Coordinates of C-alpha atoms in Angstrom, one line a residue:
Y1443 CA 51.1 -0.5 5.7
C1444 CA 49.0 2.5 6.0
E1445 CA 47.7 1.6 8.7
S1446 CA 44.1 1.9 7.3
T1447 CA 41.2 0.1 9.2
Y1448 CA 39.1 -2.9 7.3
Q1449 CA 36.3 -5.5 9.1
P1450 CA 36.7 -9.3 7.7
S1451 CA 33.7 -8.3 6.8
D1452 CA 35.0 -6.0 3.7
F1453 CA 36.9 -8.7 1.9
D1454 CA 33.7 -11.8 1.9
D1455 CA 33.2 -10.7 -1.9
A1456 CA 37.1 -11.6 -2.3
T1457 CA 36.6 -14.8 -1.7
Q1458 CA 34.5 -15.6 -4.2
S1459 CA 37.2 -17.0 -7.2
E1460 CA 36.4 -14.4 -9.6
V1461 CA 38.8 -11.6 -10.2
I1462 CA 37.5 -8.4 -9.4
I1463 CA 37.5 -5.7 -12.4
T1464 CA 38.1 -2.0 -11.2
E1465 CA 40.6 0.5 -13.6
K1466 CA 42.7 -2.8 -14.0
P1467 CA 42.5 -6.5 -13.1
V1468 CA 42.9 -6.8 -9.4
E1469 CA 43.6 -10.7 -8.0
P1470 CA 41.1 -11.7 -5.1
I1471 CA 43.1 -11.1 -1.6
Y1472 CA 41.6 -14.6 -0.7
T1473 CA 40.7 -17.5 -3.1
A1474 CA 39.2 -21.4 -2.7
A1475 CA 42.7 -22.3 -4.2
N1476 CA 45.0 -20.4 -2.2
E1477 CA 43.7 -19.8 1.1
T1478 CA 45.5 -22.7 2.6
E1479 CA 48.4 -21.7 0.9
K1480 CA 48.6 -18.3 3.1
M1481 CA 49.1 -20.2 6.2
V1482 CA 52.5 -21.5 7.3
V1483 CA 53.5 -23.8 10.0
Y1484 CA 55.7 -22.5 13.0
E1485 CA 57.7 -25.5 15.2
C1486 CA 59.1 -25.5 18.6
K1487 CA 62.1 -27.3 19.1
T1488 CA 61.5 -27.3 22.6
C1489 CA 58.2 -28.2 23.2
G1490 CA 57.6 -29.5 19.6
G1491 CA 54.2 -27.7 19.6
E1492 CA 52.9 -26.4 15.8
V1493 CA 51.2 -23.1 15.2
V1494 CA 49.5 -22.7 11.9
A1495 CA 50.3 -18.4 11.1
M1496 CA 49.7 -16.2 8.2
E1497 CA 52.7 -16.3 6.3
T1498 CA 53.1 -12.9 6.7
T1499 CA 54.1 -13.5 10.5
M1500 CA 57.5 -13.1 11.5
A1501 CA 58.5 -15.9 13.8
T1502 CA 57.9 -15.2 17.3
I1503 CA 57.0 -16.6 20.9
C1504 CA 55.7 -20.2 21.6
P1505 CA 52.3 -19.8 23.3
Y1506 CA 52.6 -23.7 24.7
C1507 CA 56.2 -23.4 26.9
G1508 CA 57.5 -19.5 26.3
E1509 CA 60.8 -20.4 24.3
A1510 CA 61.4 -18.9 20.6
I1511 CA 59.8 -20.8 17.4
S1512 CA 61.0 -21.4 13.9
I1513 CA 59.5 -21.3 11.3
T1514 CA 59.4 -24.4 9.0
S1515 CA 58.7 -25.3 5.4
K1516 CA 55.9 -27.6 6.2
S1517 CA 52.4 -26.1 4.8
A1518 CA 49.4 -25.7 7.1
G1519 CA 47.8 -28.1 4.9
E1520 CA 44.2 -28.4 4.9
F1521 CA 43.4 -25.4 7.7
R1522 CA 40.0 -24.2 7.3
P1523 CA 37.5 -24.6 10.7
Q1524 CA 33.9 -23.9 10.4
L1525 CA 33.3 -20.6 12.8
L1526 CA 35.0 -18.4 14.8
I1527 CA 34.9 -16.0 17.7
P1528 CA 36.8 -13.0 16.9
F1529 CA 38.8 -11.6 19.7
E1530 CA 37.1 -9.0 22.0
K1531 CA 39.7 -8.0 24.0
S1532 CA 43.0 -5.7 23.1
K1533 CA 46.5 -6.8 24.7
E1534 CA 46.1 -3.8 26.5
L1535 CA 42.8 -5.1 28.3
I1536 CA 44.5 -8.6 28.2
V1537 CA 47.7 -7.3 29.9
Q1538 CA 45.9 -5.4 32.7
S1539 CA 43.6 -7.9 34.0
Y1540 CA 46.5 -10.3 34.2
K1541 CA 48.4 -8.1 35.8
D1542 CA 45.3 -7.4 38.4
Y1543 CA 44.7 -10.9 38.7
V1544 CA 48.1 -11.3 40.2
K1545 CA 48.0 -8.3 42.5
R1546 CA 45.5 -10.4 44.5
S1547 CA 48.1 -12.7 46.0
L1548 CA 51.0 -10.8 48.0
L1549 CA 53.0 -13.7 47.9
T1550 CA 53.4 -13.6 44.3
P1551 CA 56.9 -14.0 42.7
R1552 CA 58.4 -11.0 41.2
T1553 CA 58.6 -13.1 38.3
F1554 CA 55.1 -13.1 37.4
K1555 CA 55.0 -9.3 37.7
N1556 CA 58.1 -8.6 35.6
E1557 CA 56.6 -5.9 32.4
H1558 CA 60.0 -8.4 30.1
T1559 CA 57.8 -11.5 31.4
I1560 CA 54.1 -10.0 30.5
D1561 CA 54.8 -9.0 27.4
K1562 CA 55.7 -12.3 25.5
I1563 CA 51.6 -12.8 26.1
Q1564 CA 50.3 -14.6 22.9
G1565 CA 47.1 -14.4 21.3
L1566 CA 46.1 -18.0 20.0
F1567 CA 43.0 -19.1 18.1
S1568 CA 42.7 -22.1 19.9
P1569 CA 40.6 -25.0 18.2
F1570 CA 37.6 -26.7 19.7
N1571 CA 35.4 -29.3 18.5
L1572 CA 31.3 -28.0 19.7
H1573 CA 29.1 -30.9 20.4
T1574 CA 26.0 -31.1 20.5
V1575 CA 25.0 -34.1 22.2
V1576 CA 20.7 -35.6 22.5
A1577 CA 20.9 -38.2 25.1
H1578 CA 18.4 -40.4 26.9
S1579 CA 19.2 -42.3 30.1
K1580 CA 17.1 -43.9 32.8
H1581 CA 18.2 -43.1 36.8
R1582 CA 17.7 -45.4 39.9
F1583 CA 18.1 -43.7 43.2
S1584 CA 17.4 -44.9 47.1
A1585 CA 16.4 -42.1 49.5
E1586 CA 15.1 -42.3 53.2
T1587 CA 13.2 -40.1 55.2
T1588 CA 12.9 -39.5 59.2
S1589 CA 10.4 -37.7 60.8
S1590 CA 9.0 -38.0 64.4
S1591 CA 5.6 -37.3 66.3
R1592 CA 4.2 -37.6 69.8
R1593 CA 1.3 -40.0 70.9
G1594 CA 0.7 -38.9 74.2
D1595 CA 4.0 -39.4 76.5
D1596 CA 5.4 -41.1 73.3
K1597 CA 7.5 -40.1 70.8
I1598 CA 7.3 -42.1 67.4
I1599 CA 9.9 -42.0 65.0
H1600 CA 8.6 -42.4 61.2
H1601 CA 11.5 -44.0 58.9
R1602 CA 10.7 -44.5 55.7
V1603 CA 13.0 -46.0 52.6
Y1604 CA 12.4 -45.2 48.6
D1605 CA 12.9 -46.8 45.4
L1606 CA 12.8 -43.9 43.2
A1607 CA 13.2 -44.4 38.9
I1608 CA 13.2 -41.5 36.9
I1609 CA 13.5 -41.5 32.7
A1610 CA 14.9 -38.4 31.1
E1611 CA 15.8 -36.9 27.5
G1612 CA 18.5 -34.4 27.2
K1613 CA 20.1 -32.3 24.2
F1614 CA 23.4 -30.0 25.3
K1615 CA 24.1 -28.0 22.7
R1616 CA 27.9 -26.7 22.2
I1617 CA 29.8 -28.4 24.8
P1618 CA 33.3 -27.3 24.0
T1619 CA 36.4 -29.6 24.1
D1620 CA 39.7 -28.0 23.0
G1621 CA 42.0 -29.7 20.5
V1622 CA 45.6 -29.0 21.6
K1623 CA 47.8 -31.9 23.6
T1624 CA 50.3 -29.5 24.9
L1625 CA 47.1 -27.2 26.8
D1626 CA 46.3 -28.6 29.3
N1627 CA 42.1 -29.6 29.2
T1628 CA 41.1 -28.4 32.9
L1629 CA 42.9 -25.1 32.1
M1630 CA 41.2 -24.6 29.0
D1631 CA 37.8 -25.7 30.6
S1632 CA 37.7 -23.0 33.0
L1633 CA 37.9 -20.2 30.4
E1634 CA 34.9 -21.0 29.7
P1635 CA 32.0 -20.0 29.7
F1636 CA 32.2 -18.3 25.5
E1637 CA 29.2 -16.3 24.3
Y1638 CA 28.6 -18.3 21.1
S1639 CA 26.4 -15.8 19.5
A1640 CA 29.4 -13.9 18.7
L1641 CA 30.6 -17.4 16.5
T1642 CA 31.3 -16.1 12.5
P1643 CA 32.0 -18.2 9.4
Y1644 CA 35.5 -18.5 9.2
N1645 CA 37.1 -15.7 7.5
P1646 CA 41.2 -15.8 6.4
A1647 CA 41.3 -12.3 7.6
F1648 CA 40.7 -12.6 11.2
M1649 CA 43.9 -14.4 11.4
A1650 CA 45.9 -11.8 10.7
G1651 CA 48.0 -10.8 14.2
F1652 CA 47.7 -13.6 15.8
L1653 CA 48.5 -17.3 15.7
A1654 CA 47.0 -20.3 15.3
E1655 CA 47.1 -24.3 16.4
Q1656 CA 45.5 -27.4 14.5
I1657 CA 43.5 -30.3 16.2
D1658 CA 45.9 -32.5 16.9
E1659 CA 44.1 -33.9 19.6
D1660 CA 42.3 -37.8 19.1
D1661 CA 38.9 -36.6 17.6
D1662 CA 37.1 -39.8 20.1
K1663 CA 38.9 -38.7 23.1
M1664 CA 37.5 -35.4 22.4
S1665 CA 34.1 -37.2 22.0
V1666 CA 34.7 -39.0 24.9
R1667 CA 35.1 -35.7 27.2
A1668 CA 31.6 -34.3 25.5
E1669 CA 29.4 -37.5 26.4
A1670 CA 30.9 -37.7 29.6
R1671 CA 30.2 -33.9 30.4
S1672 CA 26.0 -34.7 28.8
K1673 CA 26.2 -37.4 31.1
N1674 CA 26.7 -35.7 34.6
G1675 CA 24.9 -33.4 33.5
M1676 CA 21.7 -36.0 33.4
T1677 CA 22.4 -37.3 37.1
E1678 CA 22.6 -34.0 38.4
K1679 CA 19.3 -33.0 36.3
A1680 CA 17.9 -36.3 37.4
R1681 CA 18.8 -36.1 41.1
A1682 CA 17.8 -32.2 41.3
A1683 CA 14.0 -33.6 40.8
F1684 CA 13.8 -35.6 43.9
R1685 CA 13.8 -32.7 46.2
G1686 CA 12.8 -33.2 50.3
Y1687 CA 14.1 -36.9 50.1
Q1688 CA 17.2 -37.5 52.2
D1689 CA 20.2 -39.4 52.0
L1690 CA 19.7 -39.4 48.1
R1691 CA 21.9 -41.7 46.8
L1692 CA 22.5 -43.3 43.1
I1693 CA 21.7 -47.2 42.6
N1694 CA 22.5 -47.0 39.1
E1695 CA 22.1 -45.6 35.2
E1696 CA 21.7 -46.3 32.2
H1697 CA 23.2 -43.4 29.3
E1698 CA 22.5 -43.5 25.7
V1699 CA 23.6 -41.3 23.3
K1700 CA 21.2 -40.2 20.4
E1701 CA 22.8 -38.0 18.0
H1702 CA 26.3 -36.4 18.2
I1703 CA 27.0 -33.5 16.5
K1704 CA 30.3 -31.5 16.0
E1705 CA 31.5 -28.0 14.9
Y1706 CA 35.6 -27.3 14.1
V1707 CA 36.0 -23.9 16.0
M1708 CA 38.6 -21.5 16.2
L1709 CA 37.9 -19.7 19.9
P1710 CA 39.9 -16.2 20.6
V1711 CA 42.9 -17.4 23.7
W1712 CA 45.5 -15.6 25.4
L1713 CA 48.3 -17.7 26.4
L1714 CA 51.3 -16.4 28.8
N1715 CA 54.2 -18.5 30.2
V1716 CA 55.7 -18.4 33.0
K1717 CA 59.4 -20.1 34.1
H1718 CA 59.9 -19.7 38.2
G1719 CA 62.2 -22.1 39.4
D1720 CA 62.5 -25.3 37.6
E1721 CA 58.6 -25.2 36.7
N1722 CA 56.8 -23.6 33.6
Y1723 CA 53.3 -21.9 34.5
Q1724 CA 50.6 -21.4 32.1
F1725 CA 48.1 -18.8 32.2
A1726 CA 45.3 -18.3 29.9
V1727 CA 42.9 -15.7 28.9
N1728 CA 39.5 -15.2 27.2
G1729 CA 40.1 -13.5 24.2
Q1730 CA 36.5 -12.6 24.6
T1731 CA 35.8 -12.2 28.4
G1732 CA 38.9 -11.4 29.7
K1733 CA 38.5 -14.2 32.8
V1734 CA 42.2 -15.1 33.6
V1735 CA 42.8 -18.3 34.8
G1736 CA 46.4 -20.1 35.6
K1737 CA 47.9 -21.5 39.1
L1738 CA 50.1 -18.4 41.2
P1739 CA 53.2 -20.4 43.1
M1740 CA 54.0 -18.9 46.5
D1741 CA 57.1 -16.8 47.1
I1742 CA 58.2 -18.8 50.1
K1743 CA 61.2 -15.3 51.1
K1744 CA 58.0 -13.5 51.1
L1745 CA 56.2 -15.6 53.2
I1746 CA 59.0 -15.7 55.4
L1747 CA 59.6 -12.0 55.6
I1748 CA 55.4 -11.7 56.8
L1749 CA 55.6 -14.3 59.4
L1750 CA 58.7 -12.7 60.3
G1751 CA 56.8 -9.4 60.5
V1752 CA 54.1 -10.9 62.2
F1753 CA 56.3 -12.3 65.1
V1754 CA 57.9 -8.8 65.3
A1755 CA 54.5 -7.2 65.8
S1756 CA 53.3 -9.5 68.1
D1757 CA 56.3 -9.4 70.4
I1758 CA 56.0 -5.2 70.3
I1759 CA 52.1 -5.9 71.3
I1760 CA 52.9 -8.1 74.2
G1761 CA 55.7 -6.5 75.3
T1762 CA 53.5 -2.8 75.4
I1763 CA 50.9 -5.2 77.2
I1764 CA 53.5 -5.9 79.9
G1765 CA 55.0 -2.7 80.3
M1766 CA 51.4 -1.2 81.1
I1767 CA 50.5 -3.8 83.9
S1768 CA 54.1 -3.4 84.9
L1769 CA 52.8 0.5 85.4
F1770 CA 50.4 -0.8 87.5

């Protein structure tokens, strides 16, 4: 209302349940009792996506499919992540990062560069689980080496076969898995890395001006994804231990998770949906680093025009060469 600027930490004292006394009694801005009551759910009638927002947020554009979303009477329920990373990139910087991204290709359809389209980009606190996994593994490899030497006029080939084994212990800190079914896992994985040193305790004040989503992905599926990444990491580390061998092949491995700790966090993501033809293209931008990910289609008309231009230019060059030859 007055355009004053505050830090979320300014409200830390107001999260306590007691009333703050100044010249007159003032109710705390957020209390443990009313924190979830300040949240509402917006439901998209097109894709079914449900987005959590402050109760003062107006209905806006669905970050998942680009359609208008309307408010429902359903409360957000127990919405309290442990930690979050605040948005560090403004919408203006994110928009510029996206524009630079689409400029990389001369074949990008005009729709993706349209200001009206770009203006629909939405800031979303997306739910993630961060998995810290402690694992034990055993790996067995088969490897070969081939070398040669000479004995007089004879060339001798030395071929050796090895049976290699290694036992490994590993700890993987904060493997992220996104918790929204409507978001493509590959797209969200591509946003990494996030700088986790910026994680801060959850405070509703960070939500102002942004949407958020509740986790709707199956918890077991998220854990399986994280443990699969830890397993792949262990295998690659084990493989890297055997340098200098040729044709290194994995024979078998055993992977056991000793400890698995999960943290429920919100990470900053800007989302943009662009409809082109019958397809919906989704782009995501890391709200901390500005990294842009998403697949750009080709404009077939532009491609044809460019090819025609190349053919015309080639004909002119060939005609010029023929003309020069005929002069001689």
